[in-house]
PDB file of C-alpha atoms and ligand atoms in Angstrom:
ATOM      1  CA  UNK A  18     -25.640 -12.278  -3.100  1.00  0.00           C
ATOM      2  CA  UNK A  19     -29.431 -12.566  -3.363  1.00  0.00           C
ATOM      3  CA  UNK A  20     -30.937 -10.983  -0.258  1.00  0.00           C
ATOM      4  CA  UNK A  21     -34.717 -10.863   0.223  1.00  0.00           C
ATOM      5  CA  UNK A  22     -37.023  -9.559   2.924  1.00  0.00           C
ATOM      6  CA  UNK A  23     -40.037 -11.165   4.604  1.00  0.00           C
ATOM      7  CA  UNK A  24     -41.804  -8.171   6.169  1.00  0.00           C
ATOM      8  CA  UNK A  25     -44.702  -8.169   8.603  1.00  0.00           C
ATOM      9  CA  UNK A  26     -46.039  -7.484  12.065  1.00  0.00           C
ATOM     10  CA  UNK A  27     -45.359 -11.008  13.386  1.00  0.00           C
ATOM     11  CA  UNK A  28     -47.544 -10.463  16.466  1.00  0.00           C
ATOM     12  CA  UNK A  29     -46.729 -13.302  17.000  1.00  0.00           C
ATOM     13  CA  UNK A  30     -44.906 -15.389  14.363  1.00  0.00           C
ATOM     14  CA  UNK A  31     -47.026 -18.389  13.270  1.00  0.00           C
ATOM     15  CA  UNK A  32     -46.150 -21.686  11.613  1.00  0.00           C
ATOM     16  CA  UNK A  33     -47.486 -20.150   8.395  1.00  0.00           C
ATOM     17  CA  UNK A  34     -44.881 -17.362   8.566  1.00  0.00           C
ATOM     18  CA  UNK A  35     -42.192 -19.865   9.465  1.00  0.00           C
ATOM     19  CA  UNK A  36     -43.077 -22.042   6.473  1.00  0.00           C
ATOM     20  CA  UNK A  37     -42.584 -19.083   4.106  1.00  0.00           C
ATOM     21  CA  UNK A  38     -39.375 -17.931   5.846  1.00  0.00           C
ATOM     22  CA  UNK A  39     -37.898 -21.443   5.702  1.00  0.00           C
ATOM     23  CA  UNK A  40     -38.768 -21.923   2.050  1.00  0.00           C
ATOM     24  CA  UNK A  41     -37.333 -18.496   1.177  1.00  0.00           C
ATOM     25  CA  UNK A  42     -34.159 -19.418   3.084  1.00  0.00           C
ATOM     26  CA  UNK A  43     -33.822 -22.445   0.805  1.00  0.00           C
ATOM     27  CA  UNK A  44     -34.048 -20.304  -2.308  1.00  0.00           C
ATOM     28  CA  UNK A  45     -32.013 -17.193  -1.485  1.00  0.00           C
ATOM     29  CA  UNK A  46     -28.620 -16.469   0.032  1.00  0.00           C
ATOM     30  CA  UNK A  47     -30.020 -14.381   2.851  1.00  0.00           C
ATOM     31  CA  UNK A  48     -33.498 -13.730   4.253  1.00  0.00           C
ATOM     32  CA  UNK A  49     -34.107 -10.678   6.406  1.00  0.00           C
ATOM     33  CA  UNK A  50     -37.256 -10.989   8.513  1.00  0.00           C
ATOM     34  CA  UNK A  51     -38.323  -7.382   9.066  1.00  0.00           C
ATOM     35  CA  UNK A  52     -40.740  -6.473  11.853  1.00  0.00           C
ATOM     36  CA  UNK A  53     -42.666  -3.271  11.281  1.00  0.00           C
ATOM     37  CA  UNK A  54     -42.555  -0.813  14.179  1.00  0.00           C
ATOM     38  CA  UNK A  55     -46.104   0.525  14.062  1.00  0.00           C
ATOM     39  CA  UNK A  56     -46.852   2.806  16.978  1.00  0.00           C
ATOM     40  CA  UNK A  57     -50.496   3.259  15.988  1.00  0.00           C
ATOM     41  CA  UNK A  58     -51.408  -0.438  16.001  1.00  0.00           C
ATOM     42  CA  UNK A  59     -52.142  -2.139  19.324  1.00  0.00           C
ATOM     43  CA  UNK A  60     -50.083  -5.292  19.673  1.00  0.00           C
ATOM     44  CA  UNK A  61     -49.971  -8.201  22.101  1.00  0.00           C
ATOM     45  CA  UNK A  62     -46.167  -8.393  22.044  1.00  0.00           C
ATOM     46  CA  UNK A  63     -43.638  -5.557  21.900  1.00  0.00           C
ATOM     47  CA  UNK A  64     -41.330  -5.358  18.889  1.00  0.00           C
ATOM     48  CA  UNK A  65     -38.461  -6.579  21.096  1.00  0.00           C
ATOM     49  CA  UNK A  66     -40.499  -9.585  22.203  1.00  0.00           C
ATOM     50  CA  UNK A  67     -41.537 -10.367  18.622  1.00  0.00           C
ATOM     51  CA  UNK A  68     -37.912 -10.155  17.478  1.00  0.00           C
ATOM     52  CA  UNK A  69     -36.777 -12.365  20.320  1.00  0.00           C
ATOM     53  CA  UNK A  70     -39.363 -15.034  19.396  1.00  0.00           C
ATOM     54  CA  UNK A  71     -38.466 -14.782  15.703  1.00  0.00           C
ATOM     55  CA  UNK A  72     -34.770 -15.126  16.548  1.00  0.00           C
ATOM     56  CA  UNK A  73     -35.479 -18.233  18.593  1.00  0.00           C
ATOM     57  CA  UNK A  74     -37.670 -19.987  16.026  1.00  0.00           C
ATOM     58  CA  UNK A  75     -35.388 -19.196  13.069  1.00  0.00           C
ATOM     59  CA  UNK A  76     -32.194 -20.120  14.955  1.00  0.00           C
ATOM     60  CA  UNK A  77     -31.779 -23.271  12.864  1.00  0.00           C
ATOM     61  CA  UNK A  78     -31.353 -21.311   9.641  1.00  0.00           C
ATOM     62  CA  UNK A  79     -27.854 -19.992   9.072  1.00  0.00           C
ATOM     63  CA  UNK A  80     -29.023 -17.424   6.521  1.00  0.00           C
ATOM     64  CA  UNK A  81     -31.954 -15.768   8.289  1.00  0.00           C
ATOM     65  CA  UNK A  82     -31.619 -12.601  10.340  1.00  0.00           C
ATOM     66  CA  UNK A  83     -34.355 -10.630  12.069  1.00  0.00           C
ATOM     67  CA  UNK A  84     -34.512  -6.841  12.144  1.00  0.00           C
ATOM     68  CA  UNK A  85     -36.970  -4.071  12.923  1.00  0.00           C
ATOM     69  CA  UNK A  86     -37.967  -1.304  10.529  1.00  0.00           C
ATOM     70  CA  UNK A  87     -40.129   1.776  10.503  1.00  0.00           C
ATOM     71  CA  UNK A  88     -41.257   3.959   7.653  1.00  0.00           C
ATOM     72  CA  UNK A  89     -41.361   2.621   4.138  1.00  0.00           C
ATOM     73  CA  UNK A  90     -40.394  -0.940   3.328  1.00  0.00           C
ATOM     74  CA  UNK A  91     -38.669   0.242   0.133  1.00  0.00           C
ATOM     75  CA  UNK A  92     -36.374   2.493   2.212  1.00  0.00           C
ATOM     76  CA  UNK A  93     -35.466  -0.464   4.426  1.00  0.00           C
ATOM     77  CA  UNK A  94     -34.731  -2.460   1.268  1.00  0.00           C
ATOM     78  CA  UNK A  95     -32.477   0.281  -0.137  1.00  0.00           C
ATOM     79  CA  UNK A  96     -30.571   0.595   3.147  1.00  0.00           C
ATOM     80  CA  UNK A  97     -30.015  -3.167   3.339  1.00  0.00           C
ATOM     81  CA  UNK A  98     -29.203  -4.083  -0.256  1.00  0.00           C
ATOM     82  CA  UNK A  99     -32.493  -5.950  -0.704  1.00  0.00           C
ATOM     83  CA  UNK A 100     -34.037  -6.178  -4.160  1.00  0.00           C
ATOM     84  CA  UNK A 101     -37.093  -8.331  -3.495  1.00  0.00           C
ATOM     85  CA  UNK A 102     -39.864  -8.924  -0.993  1.00  0.00           C
ATOM     86  CA  UNK A 103     -41.100 -12.479  -0.395  1.00  0.00           C
ATOM     87  CA  UNK A 104     -44.705 -12.852   0.716  1.00  0.00           C
ATOM     88  CA  UNK A 105     -47.017 -15.782   1.329  1.00  0.00           C
ATOM     89  CA  UNK A 106     -50.420 -15.796  -0.369  1.00  0.00           C
ATOM     90  CA  UNK A 107     -53.029 -17.692   1.605  1.00  0.00           C
ATOM     91  CA  UNK A 108     -56.154 -17.161  -0.437  1.00  0.00           C
ATOM     92  CA  UNK A 109     -57.674 -14.997  -3.141  1.00  0.00           C
ATOM     93  CA  UNK A 110     -58.738 -12.602  -0.377  1.00  0.00           C
ATOM     94  CA  UNK A 111     -55.045 -11.726   0.216  1.00  0.00           C
ATOM     95  CA  UNK A 112     -54.448 -11.054  -3.418  1.00  0.00           C
ATOM     96  CA  UNK A 113     -55.976  -7.628  -4.002  1.00  0.00           C
ATOM     97  CA  UNK A 114     -54.167  -5.864  -1.150  1.00  0.00           C
ATOM     98  CA  UNK A 115     -50.901  -7.695  -1.719  1.00  0.00           C
ATOM     99  CA  UNK A 116     -50.937  -6.869  -5.411  1.00  0.00           C
ATOM    100  CA  UNK A 117     -51.587  -3.204  -4.653  1.00  0.00           C
ATOM    101  CA  UNK A 118     -48.616  -3.064  -2.255  1.00  0.00           C
ATOM    102  CA  UNK A 119     -46.403  -5.006  -4.669  1.00  0.00           C
ATOM    103  CA  UNK A 120     -47.178  -2.632  -7.520  1.00  0.00           C
ATOM    104  CA  UNK A 121     -46.671   0.421  -5.317  1.00  0.00           C
ATOM    105  CA  UNK A 122     -43.316  -0.863  -4.043  1.00  0.00           C
ATOM    106  CA  UNK A 123     -42.220  -1.479  -7.618  1.00  0.00           C
ATOM    107  CA  UNK A 124     -43.425   1.968  -8.669  1.00  0.00           C
ATOM    108  CA  UNK A 125     -41.634   3.614  -5.723  1.00  0.00           C
ATOM    109  CA  UNK A 126     -38.240   1.937  -5.969  1.00  0.00           C
ATOM    110  CA  UNK A 127     -38.314  -0.983  -8.423  1.00  0.00           C
ATOM    111  CA  UNK A 128     -38.450  -3.403  -5.484  1.00  0.00           C
ATOM    112  CA  UNK A 129     -39.853  -6.710  -6.763  1.00  0.00           C
ATOM    113  CA  UNK A 130     -42.360  -8.854  -4.843  1.00  0.00           C
ATOM    114  CA  UNK A 131     -42.320 -12.642  -5.116  1.00  0.00           C
ATOM    115  CA  UNK A 132     -45.389 -14.526  -3.932  1.00  0.00           C
ATOM    116  CA  UNK A 133     -45.269 -18.020  -2.537  1.00  0.00           C
ATOM    117  CA  UNK A 134     -48.427 -20.051  -2.156  1.00  0.00           C
ATOM    118  CA  UNK A 135     -48.924 -20.901   1.468  1.00  0.00           C
ATOM    119  CA  UNK A 136     -48.792 -24.518   2.543  1.00  0.00           C
ATOM    120  CA  UNK A 137     -52.497 -25.585   2.556  1.00  0.00           C
ATOM    121  CA  UNK A 138     -51.965 -26.728   6.157  1.00  0.00           C
ATOM    122  CA  UNK A 139     -51.728 -23.052   7.096  1.00  0.00           C
ATOM    123  CA  UNK A 140     -53.940 -21.314   4.530  1.00  0.00           C
ATOM    124  CA  UNK A 141     -56.520 -20.352   7.180  1.00  0.00           C
ATOM    125  CA  UNK A 142     -53.944 -19.133   9.666  1.00  0.00           C
ATOM    126  CA  UNK A 143     -53.308 -15.562  10.809  1.00  0.00           C
ATOM    127  CA  UNK A 144     -51.707 -13.987  13.878  1.00  0.00           C
ATOM    128  CA  UNK A 145     -54.967 -12.207  14.738  1.00  0.00           C
ATOM    129  CA  UNK A 146     -57.002 -15.447  14.678  1.00  0.00           C
ATOM    130  CA  UNK A 147     -54.355 -17.183  16.779  1.00  0.00           C
ATOM    131  CA  UNK A 148     -54.543 -14.370  19.364  1.00  0.00           C
ATOM    132  CA  UNK A 149     -58.343 -14.390  19.428  1.00  0.00           C
ATOM    133  CA  UNK A 150     -58.609 -18.163  19.793  1.00  0.00           C
ATOM    134  CA  UNK A 151     -55.896 -18.327  22.447  1.00  0.00           C
ATOM    135  CA  UNK A 152     -57.523 -15.445  24.341  1.00  0.00           C
ATOM    136  CA  UNK A 153     -60.761 -17.397  24.700  1.00  0.00           C
ATOM    137  CA  UNK A 154     -59.021 -20.599  25.710  1.00  0.00           C
ATOM    138  CA  UNK A 155     -58.994 -22.338  22.300  1.00  0.00           C
ATOM    139  CA  UNK A 156     -56.229 -24.722  21.303  1.00  0.00           C
ATOM    140  CA  UNK A 157     -53.623 -23.151  19.004  1.00  0.00           C
ATOM    141  CA  UNK A 158     -50.973 -25.839  19.377  1.00  0.00           C
ATOM    142  CA  UNK A 159     -49.619 -26.846  15.978  1.00  0.00           C
ATOM    143  CA  UNK A 160     -50.402 -23.383  14.614  1.00  0.00           C
ATOM    144  CA  UNK A 161     -47.502 -21.580  16.265  1.00  0.00           C
ATOM    145  CA  UNK A 162     -44.065 -22.901  17.280  1.00  0.00           C
ATOM    146  CA  UNK A 163     -43.957 -24.455  20.777  1.00  0.00           C
ATOM    147  CA  UNK A 164     -41.801 -21.572  22.026  1.00  0.00           C
ATOM    148  CA  UNK A 165     -44.407 -19.030  20.904  1.00  0.00           C
ATOM    149  CA  UNK A 166     -47.215 -21.117  22.391  1.00  0.00           C
ATOM    150  CA  UNK A 167     -45.588 -20.838  25.823  1.00  0.00           C
ATOM    151  CA  UNK A 168     -45.112 -17.083  25.404  1.00  0.00           C
ATOM    152  CA  UNK A 169     -48.744 -16.684  24.332  1.00  0.00           C
ATOM    153  CA  UNK A 170     -49.984 -18.644  27.341  1.00  0.00           C
ATOM    154  CA  UNK A 171     -48.012 -16.585  29.814  1.00  0.00           C
ATOM    155  CA  UNK A 172     -48.886 -13.244  28.174  1.00  0.00           C
ATOM    156  CA  UNK A 173     -52.608 -14.067  28.180  1.00  0.00           C
ATOM    157  CA  UNK A 174     -52.415 -15.254  31.785  1.00  0.00           C
ATOM    158  CA  UNK A 175     -51.101 -11.787  32.727  1.00  0.00           C
ATOM    159  CA  UNK A 176     -54.172 -10.058  31.246  1.00  0.00           C
TER     160      UNK A 176
HETATM  161  O1  LIG B  96     -48.079  -8.552   8.812  1.00  0.00           O
HETATM  162  P1  LIG B  96     -48.704  -7.362   8.141  1.00  0.00           P
HETATM  163  O2  LIG B  96     -49.174  -6.368   9.184  1.00  0.00           O
HETATM  164  O3  LIG B  96     -49.784  -7.752   7.167  1.00  0.00           O
HETATM  165  O4  LIG B  96     -47.534  -6.655   7.283  1.00  0.00           O
HETATM  166  C1  LIG B  96     -47.775  -5.525   6.486  1.00  0.00           C
HETATM  167  C2  LIG B  96     -46.456  -4.851   6.045  1.00  0.00           C
HETATM  168  C3  LIG B  96     -45.576  -4.580   7.246  1.00  0.00           C
HETATM  169  C4  LIG B  96     -45.723  -5.787   5.105  1.00  0.00           C
HETATM  170  C5  LIG B  96     -46.840  -3.540   5.301  1.00  0.00           C
HETATM  171  O5  LIG B  96     -47.764  -2.838   6.075  1.00  0.00           O
HETATM  172  C6  LIG B  96     -45.646  -2.633   5.055  1.00  0.00           C
HETATM  173  O6  LIG B  96     -44.814  -2.931   4.206  1.00  0.00           O
HETATM  174  N1  LIG B  96     -45.554  -1.519   5.820  1.00  0.00           N
HETATM  175  C7  LIG B  96     -44.475  -0.584   5.762  1.00  0.00           C
HETATM  176  C8  LIG B  96     -44.929   0.795   5.282  1.00  0.00           C
HETATM  177  C9  LIG B  96     -44.923   0.865   3.772  1.00  0.00           C
HETATM  178  O7  LIG B  96     -43.930   0.649   3.110  1.00  0.00           O
HETATM  179  N2  LIG B  96     -46.132   1.180   3.231  1.00  0.00           N
HETATM  180  C10 LIG B  96     -46.358   1.257   1.816  1.00  0.00           C
HETATM  181  C11 LIG B  96     -46.689  -0.109   1.236  1.00  0.00           C
HETATM  182  S1  LIG B  96     -46.932  -0.017  -0.496  1.00  0.00           S
END
């Protein structure tokens, strides 16, 4: 059983995330999408809301499950029988930080990191840009799943 993790904040999940999750689901037996519980970082959606959206948009995959984690990713991996992390690389600018984390995770617990090149359609995409554009009334349709788009619209209307 090859089980991998796609970790992140997913505030909210974008089509770029979904592309990586879907491709990982085609390669491995099980993909665990792990949402970091980070009490120090301000978020637009609660962890429960993020998990609910992730659950909805990954419903079509029989081998994807969504969980929360706090603390070290390598500890989550050990507790869940996960030997590798799958990450998307958008651009060279992602590389330095991602490589540092990958090497540290390997040094800490021999957890491997596998990088997938992002679909060029989404190489400019990030959750923070989506939130900023949506906040100022810009069009983010096509960048996030329809379900998330609705949730974004109603959350921003509340503010
Ligand atoms: O979507 P993000 O915020 O870029 O995801 C970053 C994440 C959650 C993958 C990274 O911050 C992480 O793994 N955090 C858990 C804490 C940890 O293990 N830190 C040491 C990394 S070497």
